[in-house]
């Protein structure tokens, strides 16, 4: 599903890079033998944050000036870390995992948080705390939304036969692209011409 999402974002006019921070070992929720906690020990977000830096540097070396980053579940923590040190100009978190209220206090770029109503990992109460912290930081644009009836992972793990689930996932994708359009293309308009 992530590849499909990346293709849709690319079709909106963006150059999209999807690094394999899992190194071929993606988490599979249906695998009862390996919990997220066990899996994440061998896939620390700190390592992915370090691996993201040369990817961003390579993009900048190729002339890419404005970078948006989206993180689903585990990847949300990586994106938050990138947004704390001004490596990206716009960020989107979808059903975030491992993200804390303290993280939100350090965000330095426009950020969107898309959460699920039914989520034990990032429950709506936590997402609302994110919004409160972001609202207190007037220098950081933000958009926070909780999807009614959605469960953790709704934006990439759903049945294509479920019309409502498909509609929710498409809405999340549209929100993400809209956030990038607002915060990256606006920046492009402000870039001085040569």
PDB file of C-alpha atoms in Angstrom:
ATOM      1  CA  UNK A   1       0.000   0.000   0.000  1.00  0.00           C
ATOM      2  CA  UNK A   2       2.829   2.449   0.772  1.00  0.00           C
ATOM      3  CA  UNK A   3       4.059   2.178  -2.818  1.00  0.00           C
ATOM      4  CA  UNK A   4       0.560   2.999  -4.042  1.00  0.00           C
ATOM      5  CA  UNK A   5       0.471   6.018  -1.732  1.00  0.00           C
ATOM      6  CA  UNK A   6       3.886   7.133  -2.980  1.00  0.00           C
ATOM      7  CA  UNK A   7       2.720   6.788  -6.589  1.00  0.00           C
ATOM      8  CA  UNK A   8      -0.356   8.910  -5.861  1.00  0.00           C
ATOM      9  CA  UNK A   9       1.734  11.606  -4.193  1.00  0.00           C
ATOM     10  CA  UNK A  10       4.122  11.542  -7.176  1.00  0.00           C
ATOM     11  CA  UNK A  11       1.193  11.918  -9.561  1.00  0.00           C
ATOM     12  CA  UNK A  12       0.408  15.161  -7.717  1.00  0.00           C
ATOM     13  CA  UNK A  13       3.679  16.598  -8.971  1.00  0.00           C
ATOM     14  CA  UNK A  14       6.145  15.609  -6.265  1.00  0.00           C
ATOM     15  CA  UNK A  15       9.411  13.718  -6.570  1.00  0.00           C
ATOM     16  CA  UNK A  16       8.944  10.886  -4.069  1.00  0.00           C
ATOM     17  CA  UNK A  17      11.601   8.821  -2.336  1.00  0.00           C
ATOM     18  CA  UNK A  18      10.681   5.800  -0.198  1.00  0.00           C
ATOM     19  CA  UNK A  19      13.782   4.547   1.628  1.00  0.00           C
ATOM     20  CA  UNK A  20      13.617   1.036   3.056  1.00  0.00           C
ATOM     21  CA  UNK A  21      14.398   1.818   6.677  1.00  0.00           C
ATOM     22  CA  UNK A  22      13.169  -1.687   7.560  1.00  0.00           C
ATOM     23  CA  UNK A  23      15.862  -3.297   5.392  1.00  0.00           C
ATOM     24  CA  UNK A  24      13.383  -5.802   3.992  1.00  0.00           C
ATOM     25  CA  UNK A  25      11.935  -6.706   7.394  1.00  0.00           C
ATOM     26  CA  UNK A  26       8.661  -4.768   7.609  1.00  0.00           C
ATOM     27  CA  UNK A  27       6.458  -5.209  10.653  1.00  0.00           C
ATOM     28  CA  UNK A  28       3.500  -7.508  10.041  1.00  0.00           C
ATOM     29  CA  UNK A  29       0.725  -7.017  12.623  1.00  0.00           C
ATOM     30  CA  UNK A  30      -0.741 -10.422  11.844  1.00  0.00           C
ATOM     31  CA  UNK A  31       2.513 -12.117  12.955  1.00  0.00           C
ATOM     32  CA  UNK A  32       1.570 -13.149  16.494  1.00  0.00           C
ATOM     33  CA  UNK A  33       5.129 -14.330  17.151  1.00  0.00           C
ATOM     34  CA  UNK A  34       6.559 -10.815  16.947  1.00  0.00           C
ATOM     35  CA  UNK A  35       4.936  -7.869  18.684  1.00  0.00           C
ATOM     36  CA  UNK A  36       5.594  -4.278  17.650  1.00  0.00           C
ATOM     37  CA  UNK A  37       7.651  -3.877  20.817  1.00  0.00           C
ATOM     38  CA  UNK A  38       9.894  -6.822  19.891  1.00  0.00           C
ATOM     39  CA  UNK A  39      10.139  -5.762  16.227  1.00  0.00           C
ATOM     40  CA  UNK A  40      10.984  -2.153  17.105  1.00  0.00           C
ATOM     41  CA  UNK A  41      13.984  -3.233  19.193  1.00  0.00           C
ATOM     42  CA  UNK A  42      15.705  -4.389  16.015  1.00  0.00           C
ATOM     43  CA  UNK A  43      14.391  -1.372  14.067  1.00  0.00           C
ATOM     44  CA  UNK A  44      15.073   1.691  16.233  1.00  0.00           C
ATOM     45  CA  UNK A  45      13.704   4.959  14.916  1.00  0.00           C
ATOM     46  CA  UNK A  46      17.006   6.613  15.851  1.00  0.00           C
ATOM     47  CA  UNK A  47      18.778   4.491  13.233  1.00  0.00           C
ATOM     48  CA  UNK A  48      16.234   5.427  10.573  1.00  0.00           C
ATOM     49  CA  UNK A  49      16.622   9.106  11.513  1.00  0.00           C
ATOM     50  CA  UNK A  50      20.364   8.740  10.918  1.00  0.00           C
ATOM     51  CA  UNK A  51      19.745   6.948   7.625  1.00  0.00           C
ATOM     52  CA  UNK A  52      17.334   9.685   6.496  1.00  0.00           C
ATOM     53  CA  UNK A  53      19.946  12.429   6.777  1.00  0.00           C
ATOM     54  CA  UNK A  54      22.082  11.305   3.790  1.00  0.00           C
ATOM     55  CA  UNK A  55      18.903  10.786   1.734  1.00  0.00           C
ATOM     56  CA  UNK A  56      17.911  14.395   2.409  1.00  0.00           C
ATOM     57  CA  UNK A  57      21.476  15.569   1.727  1.00  0.00           C
ATOM     58  CA  UNK A  58      21.465  13.717  -1.610  1.00  0.00           C
ATOM     59  CA  UNK A  59      18.172  15.361  -2.567  1.00  0.00           C
ATOM     60  CA  UNK A  60      19.578  18.773  -1.700  1.00  0.00           C
ATOM     61  CA  UNK A  61      22.742  18.010  -3.696  1.00  0.00           C
ATOM     62  CA  UNK A  62      20.456  17.376  -6.686  1.00  0.00           C
ATOM     63  CA  UNK A  63      18.848  20.797  -6.231  1.00  0.00           C
ATOM     64  CA  UNK A  64      15.749  19.882  -4.234  1.00  0.00           C
ATOM     65  CA  UNK A  65      15.196  22.866  -1.962  1.00  0.00           C
ATOM     66  CA  UNK A  66      11.961  22.006  -0.177  1.00  0.00           C
ATOM     67  CA  UNK A  67      11.281  18.623   1.338  1.00  0.00           C
ATOM     68  CA  UNK A  68       8.107  17.231   2.827  1.00  0.00           C
ATOM     69  CA  UNK A  69       8.105  14.021   4.804  1.00  0.00           C
ATOM     70  CA  UNK A  70       5.268  11.674   5.744  1.00  0.00           C
ATOM     71  CA  UNK A  71       5.462   9.000   8.400  1.00  0.00           C
ATOM     72  CA  UNK A  72       2.989   6.212   8.902  1.00  0.00           C
ATOM     73  CA  UNK A  73       2.907   4.477  12.303  1.00  0.00           C
ATOM     74  CA  UNK A  74       6.568   3.811  13.220  1.00  0.00           C
ATOM     75  CA  UNK A  75       7.734   6.255  10.541  1.00  0.00           C
ATOM     76  CA  UNK A  76       5.930   9.124  12.267  1.00  0.00           C
ATOM     77  CA  UNK A  77       8.615   9.193  14.961  1.00  0.00           C
ATOM     78  CA  UNK A  78      11.311   9.487  12.291  1.00  0.00           C
ATOM     79  CA  UNK A  79       9.450  12.356  10.615  1.00  0.00           C
ATOM     80  CA  UNK A  80       9.010  14.167  13.938  1.00  0.00           C
ATOM     81  CA  UNK A  81      12.747  13.915  14.570  1.00  0.00           C
ATOM     82  CA  UNK A  82      13.445  15.353  11.103  1.00  0.00           C
ATOM     83  CA  UNK A  83      11.047  18.219  11.793  1.00  0.00           C
ATOM     84  CA  UNK A  84      12.794  19.097  15.052  1.00  0.00           C
ATOM     85  CA  UNK A  85      16.067  19.916  13.311  1.00  0.00           C
ATOM     86  CA  UNK A  86      14.725  21.702  10.239  1.00  0.00           C
ATOM     87  CA  UNK A  87      15.637  18.933   7.792  1.00  0.00           C
ATOM     88  CA  UNK A  88      12.147  19.035   6.262  1.00  0.00           C
ATOM     89  CA  UNK A  89       9.886  21.958   5.444  1.00  0.00           C
ATOM     90  CA  UNK A  90       6.566  20.151   5.970  1.00  0.00           C
ATOM     91  CA  UNK A  91       5.640  17.004   7.880  1.00  0.00           C
ATOM     92  CA  UNK A  92       2.647  14.669   8.045  1.00  0.00           C
ATOM     93  CA  UNK A  93       2.130  11.998  10.691  1.00  0.00           C
ATOM     94  CA  UNK A  94      -0.475   9.304  10.076  1.00  0.00           C
ATOM     95  CA  UNK A  95      -1.566   7.091  12.991  1.00  0.00           C
ATOM     96  CA  UNK A  96       1.716   7.886  14.778  1.00  0.00           C
ATOM     97  CA  UNK A  97       3.572   5.465  17.025  1.00  0.00           C
ATOM     98  CA  UNK A  98       6.224   6.357  19.629  1.00  0.00           C
ATOM     99  CA  UNK A  99       5.532  10.102  19.223  1.00  0.00           C
ATOM    100  CA  UNK A 100       5.247  12.017  22.508  1.00  0.00           C
ATOM    101  CA  UNK A 101       3.856  15.344  23.623  1.00  0.00           C
ATOM    102  CA  UNK A 102       7.443  16.432  24.314  1.00  0.00           C
ATOM    103  CA  UNK A 103       8.258  15.717  20.666  1.00  0.00           C
ATOM    104  CA  UNK A 104       5.551  18.154  19.570  1.00  0.00           C
ATOM    105  CA  UNK A 105       7.114  20.909  21.657  1.00  0.00           C
ATOM    106  CA  UNK A 106      10.256  20.719  19.521  1.00  0.00           C
ATOM    107  CA  UNK A 107       8.659  20.663  16.052  1.00  0.00           C
ATOM    108  CA  UNK A 108      10.035  23.464  13.844  1.00  0.00           C
ATOM    109  CA  UNK A 109       8.098  23.087  10.590  1.00  0.00           C
ATOM    110  CA  UNK A 110       4.433  22.961   9.566  1.00  0.00           C
ATOM    111  CA  UNK A 111       3.042  19.609  10.693  1.00  0.00           C
ATOM    112  CA  UNK A 112      -0.159  17.685  10.180  1.00  0.00           C
ATOM    113  CA  UNK A 113      -1.232  14.880  12.506  1.00  0.00           C
ATOM    114  CA  UNK A 114      -3.878  12.490  11.207  1.00  0.00           C
ATOM    115  CA  UNK A 115      -5.119  10.167  13.926  1.00  0.00           C
ATOM    116  CA  UNK A 116      -7.663   7.407  14.362  1.00  0.00           C
ATOM    117  CA  UNK A 117     -10.648   7.409  16.682  1.00  0.00           C
ATOM    118  CA  UNK A 118      -9.967   3.799  17.681  1.00  0.00           C
ATOM    119  CA  UNK A 119      -6.253   3.681  18.438  1.00  0.00           C
ATOM    120  CA  UNK A 120      -4.585   2.291  21.553  1.00  0.00           C
ATOM    121  CA  UNK A 121      -1.129   3.436  20.398  1.00  0.00           C
ATOM    122  CA  UNK A 122      -2.016   7.094  19.772  1.00  0.00           C
ATOM    123  CA  UNK A 123      -5.516   7.510  21.180  1.00  0.00           C
ATOM    124  CA  UNK A 124      -7.538  10.633  20.369  1.00  0.00           C
ATOM    125  CA  UNK A 125      -6.714  12.066  23.806  1.00  0.00           C
ATOM    126  CA  UNK A 126      -2.999  11.995  22.946  1.00  0.00           C
ATOM    127  CA  UNK A 127      -3.577  13.462  19.485  1.00  0.00           C
ATOM    128  CA  UNK A 128      -5.574  16.290  21.119  1.00  0.00           C
ATOM    129  CA  UNK A 129      -2.612  16.909  23.444  1.00  0.00           C
ATOM    130  CA  UNK A 130      -0.399  17.174  20.353  1.00  0.00           C
ATOM    131  CA  UNK A 131      -2.790  19.781  18.978  1.00  0.00           C
ATOM    132  CA  UNK A 132      -2.771  21.748  22.222  1.00  0.00           C
ATOM    133  CA  UNK A 133       1.033  21.899  22.273  1.00  0.00           C
ATOM    134  CA  UNK A 134       1.190  22.843  18.594  1.00  0.00           C
ATOM    135  CA  UNK A 135      -1.436  25.571  19.102  1.00  0.00           C
ATOM    136  CA  UNK A 136       0.709  27.074  21.865  1.00  0.00           C
ATOM    137  CA  UNK A 137       3.648  27.308  19.446  1.00  0.00           C
ATOM    138  CA  UNK A 138       2.405  30.118  17.212  1.00  0.00           C
ATOM    139  CA  UNK A 139       5.440  29.820  14.947  1.00  0.00           C
ATOM    140  CA  UNK A 140       4.467  26.346  13.716  1.00  0.00           C
ATOM    141  CA  UNK A 141       1.544  25.814  11.381  1.00  0.00           C
ATOM    142  CA  UNK A 142      -0.424  22.682  12.100  1.00  0.00           C
ATOM    143  CA  UNK A 143      -3.461  20.654  11.141  1.00  0.00           C
ATOM    144  CA  UNK A 144      -4.785  17.906  13.398  1.00  0.00           C
ATOM    145  CA  UNK A 145      -7.609  15.573  12.485  1.00  0.00           C
ATOM    146  CA  UNK A 146      -9.076  12.461  14.068  1.00  0.00           C
ATOM    147  CA  UNK A 147     -10.832  10.137  11.638  1.00  0.00           C
ATOM    148  CA  UNK A 148     -14.144   8.862  13.071  1.00  0.00           C
ATOM    149  CA  UNK A 149     -14.497   5.092  13.161  1.00  0.00           C
ATOM    150  CA  UNK A 150     -10.910   4.603  11.994  1.00  0.00           C
ATOM    151  CA  UNK A 151      -8.495   2.165  13.628  1.00  0.00           C
ATOM    152  CA  UNK A 152      -4.728   2.458  13.870  1.00  0.00           C
ATOM    153  CA  UNK A 153      -3.322   1.864  10.379  1.00  0.00           C
ATOM    154  CA  UNK A 154      -6.545   2.788   8.579  1.00  0.00           C
ATOM    155  CA  UNK A 155      -4.758   4.815   5.897  1.00  0.00           C
ATOM    156  CA  UNK A 156      -2.727   1.899   4.513  1.00  0.00           C
ATOM    157  CA  UNK A 157      -4.240  -1.290   5.934  1.00  0.00           C
ATOM    158  CA  UNK A 158      -7.814  -1.669   4.780  1.00  0.00           C
ATOM    159  CA  UNK A 159     -10.002  -3.852   2.610  1.00  0.00           C
ATOM    160  CA  UNK A 160     -10.521  -2.466  -0.867  1.00  0.00           C
ATOM    161  CA  UNK A 161     -13.979  -4.024  -0.723  1.00  0.00           C
ATOM    162  CA  UNK A 162     -14.948  -1.749   2.184  1.00  0.00           C
ATOM    163  CA  UNK A 163     -16.202   1.444   0.525  1.00  0.00           C
ATOM    164  CA  UNK A 164     -16.096   3.414   3.778  1.00  0.00           C
ATOM    165  CA  UNK A 165     -12.511   2.316   4.553  1.00  0.00           C
ATOM    166  CA  UNK A 166     -11.372   3.209   1.029  1.00  0.00           C
ATOM    167  CA  UNK A 167     -13.016   6.628   1.342  1.00  0.00           C
ATOM    168  CA  UNK A 168     -11.256   7.287   4.690  1.00  0.00           C
ATOM    169  CA  UNK A 169      -7.870   6.272   3.257  1.00  0.00           C
ATOM    170  CA  UNK A 170      -8.418   8.502   0.220  1.00  0.00           C
ATOM    171  CA  UNK A 171      -9.389  11.376   2.518  1.00  0.00           C
ATOM    172  CA  UNK A 172      -6.168  10.922   4.522  1.00  0.00           C
ATOM    173  CA  UNK A 173      -4.156  10.916   1.282  1.00  0.00           C
ATOM    174  CA  UNK A 174      -5.943  14.066   0.098  1.00  0.00           C
ATOM    175  CA  UNK A 175      -5.253  15.742   3.452  1.00  0.00           C
ATOM    176  CA  UNK A 176      -1.563  14.827   3.190  1.00  0.00           C
ATOM    177  CA  UNK A 177      -1.209  16.093  -0.379  1.00  0.00           C
ATOM    178  CA  UNK A 178      -3.181  19.222   0.532  1.00  0.00           C
ATOM    179  CA  UNK A 179      -0.807  19.860   3.433  1.00  0.00           C
ATOM    180  CA  UNK A 180       2.205  19.519   1.166  1.00  0.00           C
ATOM    181  CA  UNK A 181       0.582  21.736  -1.475  1.00  0.00           C
ATOM    182  CA  UNK A 182      -0.082  24.411   1.120  1.00  0.00           C
ATOM    183  CA  UNK A 183       3.298  24.305   2.799  1.00  0.00           C
ATOM    184  CA  UNK A 184       5.733  23.342   0.056  1.00  0.00           C
ATOM    185  CA  UNK A 185       4.333  25.018  -3.020  1.00  0.00           C
ATOM    186  CA  UNK A 186       3.689  28.200  -1.055  1.00  0.00           C
ATOM    187  CA  UNK A 187       7.363  28.155  -0.099  1.00  0.00           C
ATOM    188  CA  UNK A 188       8.266  27.758  -3.768  1.00  0.00           C
ATOM    189  CA  UNK A 189       6.322  30.925  -4.626  1.00  0.00           C
ATOM    190  CA  UNK A 190       8.364  32.836  -2.066  1.00  0.00           C
ATOM    191  CA  UNK A 191      11.718  31.710  -3.501  1.00  0.00           C
ATOM    192  CA  UNK A 192      13.427  34.679  -5.186  1.00  0.00           C
ATOM    193  CA  UNK A 193      13.795  34.342  -8.941  1.00  0.00           C
ATOM    194  CA  UNK A 194      17.245  34.345 -10.499  1.00  0.00           C
TER     195      UNK A 194
END
